[in-house]
């Protein structure tokens, strides 16, 4: 089907309370509209401020298919600028990250230079612009910025549309997952550790986002990887020290009741997390020295509360997913209806023992990396959906699990962990933003 652009009713009809039309994963027109509406009107993750630790450092990326630069200016403030020269529009930086020499950005085409706040510093042969009126235009004012940028405890988000929900209004209580991740540092600070693992998925971005709180798949899709680890570990004599890799693999093949009782929490606007009661991260071996440092920093009671919160995946719809209990995040960069770049970042908890970082790095390598043995189980399934949905004869994708007709529109709250309610909530948000209805 096509013709969605001017037909909100047709978009609305793609989402039923308990199912979605296969076009939402396949249509180029809907993908374009997602970038122009959902991804432009909501708060999209740009990067972490520790990716640009020193004044002049930059990181370049794209949000909603628009090139942007995350930058630390000479006042030590983290900014987001559009990666577009004010003159004829050349992209200013091409590298994914680097440093601006002499506190200046310099366009590679005609050499206009900019201060780190985006204002114009010099234009070659400037006299040629006298009396032309350039100074009174947008071009004369320098590099544009997204109209709304927030640095929340190191996590930098931008909204490209001047109109739209406020940051706190949009994310609401889901920000407690970022709080818990940052509070796990005895110094209350995270640092990106090493570079980024980029993992190209040949599937629609929503499959990844939906899968984050899909707990009916691990025991099936990850049976080959985690099931093998389980077999290897079975029958080891009591007291054998459990390798970290085994500790991380085994919970993926826990039974259905484990994932069901784990629980899922739903917020407005498509955000959610699994691990209300416990999670696959609950039984990692304690690092005694770390707990002592946490108690010294926060007091025994508060330290216990922080470490007792072991959420599994939190979805900051539509662009960011975090695993607070293991200090890893994955960022969604949609490229086409069937092409999505997933960035996987690993964090060091400032002031925590090195053992914690080793655990995180191992997890990223085993579970989230392109070379992992868990992540590509998922990738295989996403691709399988992308190909399967080409089949005619049934236009609908089922999201019925634990649906009841009285579910209504307000979904915030706790539910059993294997419910597909997180996906239904995502699509309700999708429907609202794609048809121009306001955020909740
Ligand atoms: S396009 Fe940048 S200076 Fe001309
Ligand atoms: Fe998975």
Short mmCIF file of N, CA, C and O in Angstrom, two decimals, residues 297-391:
data_model
loop_
_atom_site.label_atom_id
_atom_site.label_comp_id
_atom_site.label_asym_id
_atom_site.label_seq_id
_atom_site.Cartn_x
_atom_site.Cartn_y
_atom_site.Cartn_z
N UNK A 297 30.05 5.34 49.69
CA UNK A 297 29.58 6.49 48.91
C UNK A 297 28.13 6.86 49.25
O UNK A 297 27.79 8.05 49.30
N UNK A 298 27.28 5.87 49.47
CA UNK A 298 25.85 6.16 49.56
C UNK A 298 25.22 5.82 50.91
O UNK A 298 24.06 6.12 51.14
N UNK A 299 25.97 5.13 51.78
CA UNK A 299 25.37 4.58 52.99
C UNK A 299 24.80 3.21 52.68
O UNK A 299 24.42 2.94 51.52
N UNK A 300 24.73 2.35 53.71
CA UNK A 300 24.39 0.94 53.48
C UNK A 300 23.01 0.77 52.85
O UNK A 300 22.82 0.02 51.89
N UNK A 301 22.04 1.52 53.36
CA UNK A 301 20.67 1.31 52.90
C UNK A 301 20.47 1.70 51.43
O UNK A 301 19.92 0.96 50.63
N UNK A 302 21.00 2.89 51.11
CA UNK A 302 20.84 3.38 49.73
C UNK A 302 21.66 2.51 48.76
O UNK A 302 21.21 2.22 47.66
N UNK A 303 22.85 2.10 49.18
CA UNK A 303 23.67 1.23 48.32
C UNK A 303 22.93 -0.07 48.03
O UNK A 303 22.92 -0.54 46.88
N UNK A 304 22.26 -0.62 49.05
CA UNK A 304 21.50 -1.86 48.84
C UNK A 304 20.35 -1.63 47.86
O UNK A 304 20.07 -2.45 47.00
N UNK A 305 19.71 -0.49 48.00
CA UNK A 305 18.58 -0.18 47.10
C UNK A 305 19.06 -0.05 45.65
O UNK A 305 18.43 -0.54 44.72
N UNK A 306 20.20 0.63 45.46
CA UNK A 306 20.72 0.81 44.09
C UNK A 306 21.08 -0.54 43.48
O UNK A 306 20.69 -0.87 42.36
N UNK A 307 21.81 -1.35 44.25
CA UNK A 307 22.29 -2.62 43.69
C UNK A 307 21.18 -3.67 43.64
O UNK A 307 21.27 -4.64 42.88
N UNK A 308 20.13 -3.46 44.41
CA UNK A 308 19.00 -4.40 44.39
C UNK A 308 18.10 -4.20 43.18
O UNK A 308 17.23 -5.03 42.89
N UNK A 309 18.27 -3.09 42.50
CA UNK A 309 17.47 -2.81 41.29
C UNK A 309 18.26 -3.39 40.11
O UNK A 309 19.31 -2.87 39.76
N UNK A 310 17.79 -4.50 39.53
CA UNK A 310 18.57 -5.16 38.47
C UNK A 310 17.74 -5.28 37.19
O UNK A 310 17.52 -6.37 36.66
N UNK A 311 17.27 -4.15 36.73
CA UNK A 311 16.45 -4.15 35.51
C UNK A 311 17.23 -4.80 34.37
O UNK A 311 18.44 -4.63 34.29
N UNK A 312 16.51 -5.47 33.52
CA UNK A 312 17.16 -6.14 32.39
C UNK A 312 17.33 -5.13 31.26
O UNK A 312 18.33 -4.46 31.20
N UNK A 313 16.34 -4.98 30.38
CA UNK A 313 16.44 -4.01 29.29
C UNK A 313 15.45 -2.88 29.51
O UNK A 313 14.27 -3.14 29.73
N UNK A 314 15.93 -1.65 29.42
CA UNK A 314 15.00 -0.51 29.38
C UNK A 314 15.02 0.06 27.97
O UNK A 314 16.08 0.28 27.39
N UNK A 315 13.82 0.27 27.43
CA UNK A 315 13.67 0.85 26.09
C UNK A 315 13.30 2.31 26.24
O UNK A 315 12.27 2.64 26.85
N UNK A 316 14.17 3.19 25.75
CA UNK A 316 13.83 4.61 25.60
C UNK A 316 13.40 4.79 24.15
O UNK A 316 14.24 4.99 23.28
N UNK A 317 12.11 4.62 23.96
CA UNK A 317 11.55 4.58 22.61
C UNK A 317 11.78 5.91 21.89
O UNK A 317 11.53 6.95 22.50
N UNK A 318 12.24 5.92 20.64
CA UNK A 318 12.52 4.76 19.81
C UNK A 318 14.01 4.45 19.63
O UNK A 318 14.35 3.53 18.91
N UNK A 319 14.92 5.19 20.31
CA UNK A 319 16.32 5.16 19.84
C UNK A 319 17.34 4.54 20.76
O UNK A 319 18.45 4.26 20.33
N UNK A 320 17.00 4.34 22.05
CA UNK A 320 18.05 3.92 22.99
C UNK A 320 17.55 2.77 23.85
O UNK A 320 16.41 2.78 24.31
N UNK A 321 18.42 1.80 24.06
CA UNK A 321 18.11 0.73 24.99
C UNK A 321 19.28 0.57 25.95
O UNK A 321 20.43 0.67 25.53
N UNK A 322 18.98 0.40 27.23
CA UNK A 322 20.08 0.29 28.19
C UNK A 322 19.90 -0.94 29.09
O UNK A 322 18.79 -1.39 29.36
N UNK A 323 21.04 -1.45 29.52
CA UNK A 323 21.07 -2.51 30.52
C UNK A 323 21.82 -1.95 31.70
O UNK A 323 23.06 -1.98 31.73
N UNK A 324 21.07 -1.41 32.66
CA UNK A 324 21.69 -0.74 33.80
C UNK A 324 22.56 -1.66 34.62
O UNK A 324 23.66 -1.30 35.05
N UNK A 325 22.08 -2.89 34.84
CA UNK A 325 22.78 -3.79 35.75
C UNK A 325 24.10 -4.30 35.18
O UNK A 325 24.91 -4.85 35.91
N UNK A 326 24.31 -4.11 33.88
CA UNK A 326 25.58 -4.58 33.30
C UNK A 326 26.32 -3.44 32.57
O UNK A 326 27.36 -3.61 31.97
N UNK A 327 25.77 -2.24 32.65
CA UNK A 327 26.45 -1.02 32.13
C UNK A 327 26.72 -1.08 30.63
O UNK A 327 27.81 -0.70 30.17
N UNK A 328 25.76 -1.57 29.88
CA UNK A 328 25.91 -1.58 28.42
C UNK A 328 24.67 -0.97 27.80
O UNK A 328 23.56 -1.12 28.32
N UNK A 329 24.86 -0.24 26.71
CA UNK A 329 23.70 0.32 26.01
C UNK A 329 23.78 -0.03 24.53
O UNK A 329 24.86 -0.29 24.00
N UNK A 330 22.63 -0.04 23.89
CA UNK A 330 22.60 -0.19 22.44
C UNK A 330 21.73 0.93 21.84
O UNK A 330 20.68 1.24 22.38
N UNK A 331 22.25 1.49 20.77
CA UNK A 331 21.63 2.66 20.16
C UNK A 331 21.16 2.26 18.76
O UNK A 331 21.87 1.57 18.04
N UNK A 332 19.96 2.71 18.41
CA UNK A 332 19.34 2.32 17.14
C UNK A 332 19.50 3.46 16.14
O UNK A 332 19.08 4.59 16.41
N UNK A 333 20.10 3.17 14.99
CA UNK A 333 20.24 4.17 13.91
C UNK A 333 19.59 3.57 12.65
O UNK A 333 20.25 2.83 11.89
N UNK A 334 18.32 3.88 12.40
CA UNK A 334 17.65 3.30 11.23
C UNK A 334 18.20 3.89 9.93
O UNK A 334 18.42 5.10 9.84
N UNK A 335 18.43 3.04 8.94
CA UNK A 335 18.99 3.50 7.67
C UNK A 335 18.00 3.33 6.51
O UNK A 335 18.02 4.11 5.57
N UNK A 336 17.19 2.30 6.57
CA UNK A 336 16.22 2.00 5.51
C UNK A 336 15.19 1.05 6.13
O UNK A 336 15.40 0.54 7.24
N UNK A 337 14.08 0.77 5.42
CA UNK A 337 13.07 -0.12 6.02
C UNK A 337 13.68 -1.46 6.46
O UNK A 337 13.23 -2.04 7.44
N UNK A 338 14.69 -1.93 5.73
CA UNK A 338 15.26 -3.24 6.08
C UNK A 338 16.76 -3.12 6.42
O UNK A 338 17.53 -4.04 6.15
N UNK A 339 17.13 -1.99 6.99
CA UNK A 339 18.54 -1.80 7.32
C UNK A 339 18.67 -0.90 8.55
O UNK A 339 18.17 0.23 8.56
N UNK A 340 19.32 -1.43 9.58
CA UNK A 340 19.43 -0.71 10.87
C UNK A 340 20.83 -0.91 11.43
O UNK A 340 21.30 -2.05 11.55
N UNK A 341 21.46 0.18 11.78
CA UNK A 341 22.76 0.08 12.44
C UNK A 341 22.54 0.10 13.95
O UNK A 341 21.87 1.00 14.47
N UNK A 342 23.08 -0.90 14.62
CA UNK A 342 23.01 -0.94 16.08
C UNK A 342 24.40 -0.62 16.63
O UNK A 342 25.38 -1.29 16.29
N UNK A 343 24.47 0.42 17.45
CA UNK A 343 25.74 0.76 18.10
C UNK A 343 25.69 0.20 19.51
O UNK A 343 24.74 0.44 20.25
N UNK A 344 26.75 -0.48 19.87
CA UNK A 344 26.82 -1.06 21.21
C UNK A 344 27.97 -0.40 21.98
O UNK A 344 29.11 -0.41 21.53
N UNK A 345 27.62 0.22 23.11
CA UNK A 345 28.62 0.94 23.92
C UNK A 345 28.74 0.30 25.29
O UNK A 345 27.75 -0.17 25.86
N UNK A 346 29.93 0.35 25.83
CA UNK A 346 30.23 -0.26 27.12
C UNK A 346 30.74 0.83 28.07
O UNK A 346 31.54 1.67 27.66
N UNK A 347 30.26 0.81 29.32
CA UNK A 347 30.64 1.88 30.26
C UNK A 347 31.48 1.38 31.42
O UNK A 347 31.27 0.26 31.92
N UNK A 348 32.38 2.23 31.84
CA UNK A 348 33.11 2.04 33.09
C UNK A 348 32.38 2.86 34.16
O UNK A 348 32.00 4.01 33.91
N UNK A 349 32.16 2.23 35.32
CA UNK A 349 31.56 2.96 36.44
C UNK A 349 32.71 3.67 37.15
O UNK A 349 33.58 3.00 37.72
N UNK A 350 32.72 5.00 37.11
CA UNK A 350 33.83 5.74 37.73
C UNK A 350 33.93 5.36 39.20
O UNK A 350 32.92 5.32 39.92
N UNK A 351 35.14 5.04 39.63
CA UNK A 351 35.38 4.72 41.03
C UNK A 351 35.10 3.28 41.41
O UNK A 351 35.20 2.92 42.59
N UNK A 352 34.72 2.43 40.44
CA UNK A 352 34.41 1.02 40.74
C UNK A 352 35.61 0.13 40.38
O UNK A 352 36.42 0.50 39.52
N UNK A 353 35.73 -1.04 40.99
CA UNK A 353 36.86 -1.93 40.70
C UNK A 353 36.86 -2.40 39.23
O UNK A 353 35.79 -2.49 38.60
N UNK A 354 38.05 -2.74 38.73
CA UNK A 354 38.22 -3.13 37.33
C UNK A 354 37.39 -4.37 36.96
O UNK A 354 37.02 -4.56 35.81
N UNK A 355 37.11 -5.20 37.96
CA UNK A 355 36.34 -6.43 37.72
C UNK A 355 34.98 -6.14 37.07
O UNK A 355 34.50 -6.88 36.23
N UNK A 356 34.38 -5.00 37.46
CA UNK A 356 33.07 -4.63 36.89
C UNK A 356 33.18 -4.35 35.39
O UNK A 356 32.32 -4.74 34.62
N UNK A 357 34.25 -3.67 35.01
CA UNK A 357 34.43 -3.38 33.59
C UNK A 357 34.71 -4.67 32.82
O UNK A 357 34.19 -4.86 31.72
N UNK A 358 35.49 -5.57 33.42
CA UNK A 358 35.76 -6.86 32.75
C UNK A 358 34.45 -7.59 32.49
O UNK A 358 34.23 -8.17 31.43
N UNK A 359 33.55 -7.55 33.47
CA UNK A 359 32.26 -8.22 33.33
C UNK A 359 31.45 -7.61 32.19
O UNK A 359 30.87 -8.30 31.37
N UNK A 360 31.46 -6.28 32.14
CA UNK A 360 30.71 -5.57 31.10
C UNK A 360 31.27 -5.86 29.70
O UNK A 360 30.52 -6.12 28.76
N UNK A 361 32.60 -5.82 29.61
CA UNK A 361 33.24 -6.04 28.30
C UNK A 361 32.94 -7.45 27.82
O UNK A 361 32.61 -7.68 26.65
N UNK A 362 33.01 -8.40 28.74
CA UNK A 362 32.73 -9.79 28.35
C UNK A 362 31.28 -9.92 27.88
O UNK A 362 31.00 -10.54 26.85
N UNK A 363 30.38 -9.29 28.60
CA UNK A 363 28.96 -9.35 28.23
C UNK A 363 28.75 -8.76 26.84
O UNK A 363 28.06 -9.34 25.99
N UNK A 364 29.35 -7.59 26.60
CA UNK A 364 29.19 -6.96 25.28
C UNK A 364 29.72 -7.87 24.19
O UNK A 364 29.15 -7.97 23.11
N UNK A 365 30.84 -8.53 24.47
CA UNK A 365 31.44 -9.40 23.46
C UNK A 365 30.60 -10.66 23.23
O UNK A 365 30.39 -11.07 22.10
N UNK A 366 30.10 -11.25 24.30
CA UNK A 366 29.35 -12.51 24.16
C UNK A 366 27.94 -12.30 23.66
O UNK A 366 27.39 -13.13 22.95
N UNK A 367 27.33 -11.17 24.07
CA UNK A 367 25.89 -11.02 23.82
C UNK A 367 25.59 -9.99 22.72
O UNK A 367 24.71 -10.20 21.90
N UNK A 368 26.31 -8.87 22.72
CA UNK A 368 25.89 -7.75 21.86
C UNK A 368 26.75 -7.49 20.62
O UNK A 368 26.35 -6.73 19.76
N UNK A 369 27.93 -8.05 20.55
CA UNK A 369 28.85 -7.71 19.45
C UNK A 369 28.46 -8.43 18.16
O UNK A 369 27.76 -9.44 18.20
N UNK A 370 28.92 -7.90 17.00
CA UNK A 370 28.69 -8.61 15.74
C UNK A 370 29.29 -10.02 15.77
O UNK A 370 28.85 -10.90 15.05
N UNK A 371 30.30 -10.20 16.59
CA UNK A 371 30.94 -11.51 16.69
C UNK A 371 30.39 -12.32 17.86
O UNK A 371 30.95 -13.34 18.23
N UNK A 372 29.31 -11.85 18.47
CA UNK A 372 28.78 -12.53 19.66
C UNK A 372 28.11 -13.83 19.26
O UNK A 372 27.85 -14.08 18.09
N UNK A 373 27.81 -14.66 20.26
CA UNK A 373 27.08 -15.88 19.95
C UNK A 373 25.62 -15.79 20.38
O UNK A 373 24.88 -16.74 20.24
N UNK A 374 25.21 -14.65 20.91
CA UNK A 374 23.80 -14.47 21.27
C UNK A 374 23.15 -13.46 20.32
O UNK A 374 22.09 -13.72 19.76
N UNK A 375 23.81 -12.33 20.10
CA UNK A 375 23.25 -11.27 19.26
C UNK A 375 22.88 -11.74 17.87
O UNK A 375 21.88 -11.31 17.30
N UNK A 376 23.67 -12.63 17.29
CA UNK A 376 23.30 -13.01 15.93
C UNK A 376 22.22 -14.08 15.88
O UNK A 376 21.65 -14.31 14.83
N UNK A 377 21.90 -14.72 17.03
CA UNK A 377 20.65 -15.51 17.07
C UNK A 377 19.48 -14.57 16.80
O UNK A 377 18.57 -14.88 16.03
N UNK A 378 19.50 -13.43 17.51
CA UNK A 378 18.42 -12.45 17.35
C UNK A 378 18.39 -11.92 15.92
O UNK A 378 17.33 -11.84 15.29
N UNK A 379 19.58 -11.56 15.44
CA UNK A 379 19.69 -10.99 14.09
C UNK A 379 19.11 -11.97 13.06
O UNK A 379 18.40 -11.56 12.15
N UNK A 380 19.40 -13.25 13.22
CA UNK A 380 18.86 -14.26 12.31
C UNK A 380 17.33 -14.22 12.33
O UNK A 380 16.68 -14.29 11.28
N UNK A 381 16.76 -14.07 13.53
CA UNK A 381 15.29 -14.07 13.64
C UNK A 381 14.69 -12.80 13.04
O UNK A 381 13.65 -12.85 12.39
N UNK A 382 15.36 -11.64 13.24
CA UNK A 382 14.84 -10.40 12.64
C UNK A 382 14.80 -10.53 11.12
O UNK A 382 13.85 -10.14 10.46
N UNK A 383 15.89 -11.08 10.57
CA UNK A 383 15.95 -11.23 9.12
C UNK A 383 14.88 -12.22 8.64
O UNK A 383 14.27 -12.05 7.59
N UNK A 384 14.69 -13.24 9.46
CA UNK A 384 13.66 -14.24 9.12
C UNK A 384 12.28 -13.59 9.08
O UNK A 384 11.46 -13.89 8.21
N UNK A 385 12.02 -12.65 10.00
CA UNK A 385 10.73 -11.94 9.98
C UNK A 385 10.66 -11.08 8.72
O UNK A 385 9.66 -11.07 8.00
N UNK A 386 11.75 -10.34 8.46
CA UNK A 386 11.75 -9.45 7.30
C UNK A 386 11.42 -10.23 6.03
O UNK A 386 10.65 -9.77 5.19
N UNK A 387 11.98 -11.42 5.91
CA UNK A 387 11.73 -12.22 4.71
C UNK A 387 10.35 -12.88 4.78
O UNK A 387 9.63 -12.92 3.79
N UNK A 388 9.98 -13.36 5.95
CA UNK A 388 8.68 -14.02 6.09
C UNK A 388 7.52 -13.08 5.79
O UNK A 388 6.52 -13.49 5.21
N UNK A 389 7.68 -11.81 6.16
CA UNK A 389 6.58 -10.86 5.97
C UNK A 389 6.35 -10.50 4.50
O UNK A 389 5.40 -9.80 4.18
N UNK A 390 7.23 -10.99 3.61
CA UNK A 390 6.98 -10.79 2.18
C UNK A 390 5.83 -11.70 1.72
O UNK A 390 5.23 -11.47 0.67
N UNK A 391 5.53 -12.71 2.52
CA UNK A 391 4.50 -13.67 2.13
C UNK A 391 3.11 -13.04 2.19
O UNK A 391 2.77 -12.37 3.17
#
